[in-house]
Coordinates of C-alpha atoms in Angstrom, one line a residue:
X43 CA 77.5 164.9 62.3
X44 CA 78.8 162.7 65.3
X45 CA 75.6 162.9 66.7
X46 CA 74.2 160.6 64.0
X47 CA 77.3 158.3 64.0
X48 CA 77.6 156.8 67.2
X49 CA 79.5 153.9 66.3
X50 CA 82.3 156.1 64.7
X51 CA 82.6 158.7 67.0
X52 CA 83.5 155.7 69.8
X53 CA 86.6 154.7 67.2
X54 CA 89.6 155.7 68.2
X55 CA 91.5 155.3 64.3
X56 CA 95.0 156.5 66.3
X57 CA 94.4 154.5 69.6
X58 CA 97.5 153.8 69.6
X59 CA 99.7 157.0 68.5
X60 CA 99.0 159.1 71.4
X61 CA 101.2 162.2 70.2
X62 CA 99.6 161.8 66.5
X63 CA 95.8 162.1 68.5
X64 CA 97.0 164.8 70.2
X65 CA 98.0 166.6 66.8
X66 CA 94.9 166.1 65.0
X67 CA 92.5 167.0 68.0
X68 CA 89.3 168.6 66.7
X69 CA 89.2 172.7 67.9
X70 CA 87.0 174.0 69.9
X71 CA 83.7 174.5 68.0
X72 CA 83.1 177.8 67.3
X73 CA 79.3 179.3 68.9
X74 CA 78.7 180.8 65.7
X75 CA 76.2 183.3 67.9
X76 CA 75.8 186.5 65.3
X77 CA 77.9 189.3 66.8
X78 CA 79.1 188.0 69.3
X79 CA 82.7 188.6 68.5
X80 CA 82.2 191.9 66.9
X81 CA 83.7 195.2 68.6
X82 CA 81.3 197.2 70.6
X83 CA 81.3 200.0 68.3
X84 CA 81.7 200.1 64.8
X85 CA 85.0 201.8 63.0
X86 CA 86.5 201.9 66.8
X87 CA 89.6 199.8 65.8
X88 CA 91.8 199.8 62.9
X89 CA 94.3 197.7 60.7
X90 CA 97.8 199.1 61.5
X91 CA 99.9 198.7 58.3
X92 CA 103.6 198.5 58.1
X93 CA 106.0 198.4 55.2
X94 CA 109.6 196.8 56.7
X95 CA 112.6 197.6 54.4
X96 CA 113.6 194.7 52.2
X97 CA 116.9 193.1 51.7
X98 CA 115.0 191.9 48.6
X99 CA 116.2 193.0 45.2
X100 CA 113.5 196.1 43.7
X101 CA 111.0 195.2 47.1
X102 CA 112.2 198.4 48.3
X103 CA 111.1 200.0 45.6
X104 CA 107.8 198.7 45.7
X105 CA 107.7 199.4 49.5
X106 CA 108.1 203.0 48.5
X107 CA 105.8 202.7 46.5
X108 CA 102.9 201.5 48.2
X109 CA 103.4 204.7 50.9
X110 CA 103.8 206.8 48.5
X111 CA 100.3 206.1 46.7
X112 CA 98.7 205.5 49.8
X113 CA 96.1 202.6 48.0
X114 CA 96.7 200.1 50.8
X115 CA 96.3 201.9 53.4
X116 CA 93.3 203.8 52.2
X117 CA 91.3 201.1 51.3
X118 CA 91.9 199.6 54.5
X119 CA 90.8 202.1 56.0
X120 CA 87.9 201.9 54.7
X121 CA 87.0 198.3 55.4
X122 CA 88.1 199.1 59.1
X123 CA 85.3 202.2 59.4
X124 CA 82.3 199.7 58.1
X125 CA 83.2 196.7 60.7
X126 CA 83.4 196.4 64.4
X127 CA 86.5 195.0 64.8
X128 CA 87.5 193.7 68.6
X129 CA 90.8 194.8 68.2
X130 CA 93.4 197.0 66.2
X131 CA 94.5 194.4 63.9
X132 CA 98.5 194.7 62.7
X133 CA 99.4 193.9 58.8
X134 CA 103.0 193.8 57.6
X135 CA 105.0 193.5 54.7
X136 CA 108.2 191.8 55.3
X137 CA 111.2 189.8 54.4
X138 CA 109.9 186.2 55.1
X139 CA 112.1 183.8 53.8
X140 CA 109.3 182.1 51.6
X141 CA 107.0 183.4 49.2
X142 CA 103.9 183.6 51.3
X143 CA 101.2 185.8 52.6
X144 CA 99.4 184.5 55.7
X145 CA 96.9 185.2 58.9
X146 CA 97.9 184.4 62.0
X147 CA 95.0 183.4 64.4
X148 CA 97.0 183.3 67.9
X149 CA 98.7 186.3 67.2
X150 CA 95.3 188.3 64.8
X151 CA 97.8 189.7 62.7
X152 CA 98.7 189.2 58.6
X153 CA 102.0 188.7 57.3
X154 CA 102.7 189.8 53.6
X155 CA 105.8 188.2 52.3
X156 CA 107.7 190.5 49.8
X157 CA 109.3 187.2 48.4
X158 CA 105.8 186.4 47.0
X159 CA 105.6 190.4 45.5
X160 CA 108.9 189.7 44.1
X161 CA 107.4 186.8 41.7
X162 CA 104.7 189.2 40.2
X163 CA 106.1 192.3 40.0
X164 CA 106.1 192.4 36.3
X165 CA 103.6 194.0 33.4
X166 CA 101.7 191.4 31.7
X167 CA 101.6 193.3 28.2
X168 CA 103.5 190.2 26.8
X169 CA 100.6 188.3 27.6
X170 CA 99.5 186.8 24.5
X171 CA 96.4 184.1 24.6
X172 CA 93.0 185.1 25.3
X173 CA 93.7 186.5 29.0
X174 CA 94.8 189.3 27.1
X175 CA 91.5 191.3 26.6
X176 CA 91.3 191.5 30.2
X177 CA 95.4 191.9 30.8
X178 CA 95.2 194.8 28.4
X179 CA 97.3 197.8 29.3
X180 CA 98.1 195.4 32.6
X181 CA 101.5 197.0 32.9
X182 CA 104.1 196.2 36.1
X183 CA 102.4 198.7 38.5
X184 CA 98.8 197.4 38.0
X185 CA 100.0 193.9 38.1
X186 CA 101.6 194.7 41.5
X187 CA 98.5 196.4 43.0
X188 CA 95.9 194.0 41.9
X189 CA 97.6 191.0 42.3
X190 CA 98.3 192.5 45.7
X191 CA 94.8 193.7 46.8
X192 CA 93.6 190.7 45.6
X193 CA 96.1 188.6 47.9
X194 CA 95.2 190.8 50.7
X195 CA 91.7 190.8 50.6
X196 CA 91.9 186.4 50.4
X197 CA 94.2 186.5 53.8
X198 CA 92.1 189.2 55.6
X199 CA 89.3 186.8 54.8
X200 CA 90.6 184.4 56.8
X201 CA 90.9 186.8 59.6
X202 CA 87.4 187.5 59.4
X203 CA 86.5 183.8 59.6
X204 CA 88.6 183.6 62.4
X205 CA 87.9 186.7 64.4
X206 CA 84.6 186.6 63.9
X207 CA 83.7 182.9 63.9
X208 CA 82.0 182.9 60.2
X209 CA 79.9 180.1 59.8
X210 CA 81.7 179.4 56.2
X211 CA 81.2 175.8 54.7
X212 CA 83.1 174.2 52.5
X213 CA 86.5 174.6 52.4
X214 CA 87.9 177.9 53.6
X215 CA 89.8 178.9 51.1
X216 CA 87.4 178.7 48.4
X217 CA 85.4 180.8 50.5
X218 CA 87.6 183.5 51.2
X219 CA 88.7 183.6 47.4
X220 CA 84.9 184.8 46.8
X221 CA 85.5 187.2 49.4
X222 CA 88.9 188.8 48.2
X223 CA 86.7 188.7 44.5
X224 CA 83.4 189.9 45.6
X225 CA 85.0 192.5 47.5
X226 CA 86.5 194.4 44.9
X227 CA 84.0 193.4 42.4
X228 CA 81.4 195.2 44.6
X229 CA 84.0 198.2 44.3
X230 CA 83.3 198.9 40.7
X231 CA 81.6 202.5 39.6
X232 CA 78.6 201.7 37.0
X233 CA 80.8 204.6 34.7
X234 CA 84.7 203.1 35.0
X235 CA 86.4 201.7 32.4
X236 CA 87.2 198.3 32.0
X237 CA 91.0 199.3 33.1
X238 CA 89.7 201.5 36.0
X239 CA 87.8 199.1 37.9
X240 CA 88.5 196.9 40.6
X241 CA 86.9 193.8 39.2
X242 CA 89.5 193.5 37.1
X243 CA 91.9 193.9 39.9
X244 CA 90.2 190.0 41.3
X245 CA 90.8 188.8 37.8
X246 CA 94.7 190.2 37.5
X247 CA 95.0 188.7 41.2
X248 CA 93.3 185.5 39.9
X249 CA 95.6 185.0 36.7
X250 CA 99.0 185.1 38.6
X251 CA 97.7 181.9 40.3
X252 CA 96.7 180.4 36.8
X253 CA 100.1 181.2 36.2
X254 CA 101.6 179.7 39.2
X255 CA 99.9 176.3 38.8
X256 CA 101.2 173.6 38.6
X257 CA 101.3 171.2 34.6
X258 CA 98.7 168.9 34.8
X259 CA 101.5 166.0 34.2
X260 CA 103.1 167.3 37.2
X261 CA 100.2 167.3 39.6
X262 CA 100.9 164.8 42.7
X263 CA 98.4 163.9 45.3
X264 CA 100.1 166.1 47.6
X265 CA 99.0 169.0 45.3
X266 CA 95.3 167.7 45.5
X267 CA 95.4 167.3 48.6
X268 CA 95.9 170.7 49.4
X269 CA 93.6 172.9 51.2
X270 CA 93.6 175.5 48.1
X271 CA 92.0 174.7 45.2
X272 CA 94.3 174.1 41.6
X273 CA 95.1 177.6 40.7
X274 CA 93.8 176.8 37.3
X275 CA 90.4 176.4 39.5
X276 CA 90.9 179.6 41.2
X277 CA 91.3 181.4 38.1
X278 CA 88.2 180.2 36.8
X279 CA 86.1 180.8 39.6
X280 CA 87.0 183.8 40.2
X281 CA 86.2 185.1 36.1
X282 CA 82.8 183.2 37.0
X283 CA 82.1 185.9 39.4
X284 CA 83.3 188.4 37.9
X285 CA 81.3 187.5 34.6
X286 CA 78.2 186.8 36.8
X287 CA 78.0 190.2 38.4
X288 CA 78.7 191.8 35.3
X289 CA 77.6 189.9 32.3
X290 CA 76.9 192.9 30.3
X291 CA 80.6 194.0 30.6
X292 CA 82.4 190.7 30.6
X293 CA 80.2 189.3 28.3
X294 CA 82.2 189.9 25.3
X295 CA 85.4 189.1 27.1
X296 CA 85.1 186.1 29.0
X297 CA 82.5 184.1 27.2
X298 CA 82.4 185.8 23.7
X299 CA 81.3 182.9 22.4
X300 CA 78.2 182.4 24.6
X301 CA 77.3 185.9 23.8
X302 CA 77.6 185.3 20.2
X303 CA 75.0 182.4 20.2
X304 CA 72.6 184.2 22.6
X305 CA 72.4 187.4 20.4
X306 CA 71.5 184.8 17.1
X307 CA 69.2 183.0 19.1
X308 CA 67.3 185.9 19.9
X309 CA 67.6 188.0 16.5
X310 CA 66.8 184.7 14.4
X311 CA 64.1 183.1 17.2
X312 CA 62.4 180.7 14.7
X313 CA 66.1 179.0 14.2
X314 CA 67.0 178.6 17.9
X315 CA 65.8 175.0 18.4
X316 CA 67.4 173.1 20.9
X317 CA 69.3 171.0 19.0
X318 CA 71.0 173.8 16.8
X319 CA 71.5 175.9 20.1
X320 CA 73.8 172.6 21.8
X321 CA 75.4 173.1 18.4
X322 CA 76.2 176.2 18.5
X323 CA 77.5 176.6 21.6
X324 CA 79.8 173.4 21.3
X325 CA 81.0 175.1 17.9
X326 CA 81.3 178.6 19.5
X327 CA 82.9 177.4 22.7
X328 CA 86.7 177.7 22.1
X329 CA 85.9 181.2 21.6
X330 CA 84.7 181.3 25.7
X331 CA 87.7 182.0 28.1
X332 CA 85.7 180.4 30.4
X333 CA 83.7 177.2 28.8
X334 CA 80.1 178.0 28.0
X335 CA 78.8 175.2 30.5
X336 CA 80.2 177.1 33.7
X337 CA 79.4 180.7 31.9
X338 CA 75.5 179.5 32.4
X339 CA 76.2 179.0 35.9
X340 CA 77.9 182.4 37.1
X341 CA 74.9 184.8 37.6
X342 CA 73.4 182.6 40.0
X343 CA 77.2 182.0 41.7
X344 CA 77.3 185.2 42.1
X345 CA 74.0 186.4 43.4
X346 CA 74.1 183.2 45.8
X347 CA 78.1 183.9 47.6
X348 CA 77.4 187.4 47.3
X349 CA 74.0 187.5 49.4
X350 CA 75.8 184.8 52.0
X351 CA 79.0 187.0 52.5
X352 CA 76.7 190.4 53.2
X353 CA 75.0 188.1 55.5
X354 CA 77.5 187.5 57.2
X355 CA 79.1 191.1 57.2
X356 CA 75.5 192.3 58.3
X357 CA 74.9 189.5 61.4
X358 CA 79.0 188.9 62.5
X359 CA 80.9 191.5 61.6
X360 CA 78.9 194.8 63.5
X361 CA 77.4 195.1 66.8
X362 CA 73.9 193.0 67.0
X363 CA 71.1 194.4 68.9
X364 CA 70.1 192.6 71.9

């Protein structure tokens, strides 16, 4: 945009704070040339993961766990023979310090705190509002792999903005929160069962953020200021997806009440007016987990994020022809 702002981009707002000008230098600006970061060949390189013992009370337990089910690594294995990665690209799970999970761009390599495993490794079969028809049989071991895969599939996003120079816009975690989501959502088998699929692994993922969120009494600036979105948000926008690739599935769950007025509408046509459909759907809406007005919005979510993150696996993420 500088291009159209000359009179800005010749104001120096920290003229005088050297150091702080320094800090806050733009980046380079990426070429954003389709595959031109991609590996020559696709499947050549992999994602080498480790699993570091724990000092952490029961994370050795779940480190054993994840070897001995082999689900990580398998399905990143998978994800590494349909890309053209540069370069074998190291994950670990560690003792951190901080319950985190992050990519790191000098290094290309992931860190997986097992402080932030510790805070959902429980069932959610307690669970008792309306996240529950999707929670159902959600016991500690699926709880710990979806909220997992989930996590996983949001910081490898990052490393695919980064290693392949994306052309994302908007902000970057949004984006790569429609990744993690999209990604296993385009997982599910047409025959699975609600509890077998791994849609619901983006929702499970999506809920312990919900859960994580901060009171709305206790929200500060600093919180909305943040480069992630509420987690209330996240949760929300990520059953939009969900419910927009699947509406015949989560239909019933999500937006029950939506579902309810559509089917009346069209077995009584001659009583759907306009007027007594807004009422409806006001009257109907504290049956919707997610609120009828963003419920109308999610196919078209959906069809739109999906279409622009194939794009980009298509055109940066394998080897272009010249």
């Amino acid at each position: 945009m500088r291009r159209f702002l000359p009179v800005l981009a010749s104001f120096h707002l920290f003229s005088a704070t050297p150091a702080i000008t320094q800090e806050l230098a733009l980046a380079e600006v990426p070429l954003l040339t389709p595959g031109a970061e991609a590996g020559d060949t696709i499947g050549k390189y992999s994602f080498k993961l480790t699993f570091e013992a724990s000092e952490i009370e029961g994370m050795n337990e779940v480190r054993q766990k994840f070897i001995d089910n082999g689900i990580l690594a398998e399905t990143l294995g998978e994800v590494a023979e349909q890309i053209a990665l540069p370069q074998d690209v190291p994950i670990t799970f560690t003792d951190c310090g901080e319950p985190n999970a992050w990519w790191m761009s000098e290094e290309k390599e992931l860190k997986f705190c097992y402080e932030l495993i510790a805070l959902y490794n429980t069932g959610y079969e307690h669970i008792d509002s309306a996240e529950k028809e999707f929670l159902l049989q959600a016991d500690r071991e699926t709880v710990l792999i979806g909220t997992t895969m989930f996590i996983l599939f949001h910081e490898l996003g990052h490393g695919f903005v980064d290693i392949f120079q994306l052309p994302i816009t908007g902000r970057e975690e949004d984006a790569v929160d429609q990744f993690a989501a999209i990604t296993l959502i385009e997982s599910d088998e047409e025959d699975d069962e609600l509890h077998e699929r791994p849609s619901r692994m983006a929702l499970i993922g999506a809920y312990f953020f919900h859960q994580l969120a901060a009171a709305p009494d206790s929200i500060t600036r600093h919180i909305l200021a943040n480069e992630h979105a509420l987690g209330q948000q996240r949760f929300y926008d990520v059953m939009c997806l969900a419910l927009g690739a699947n509406e015949e599935l989560y239909g019933p769950i999500l937006a029950l009440g939506l579902q309810m007025v559509d089917d009346s509408a069209q077995r009584h046509p001659e009583l759907a007016t306009e007027a007594r459909v807004a009422e409806w759907l006001e009257r109907t809406d504290d049956l919707n987990i997610l609120p009828y007005r963003r419920a109308f919005r999610c196919a078209n979510e959906y069809a739109r994020y999906s279409a622009s993150w194939n794009y980009m696996f298509d055109n940066f993420m394998v080897p272009q022809q010249d």
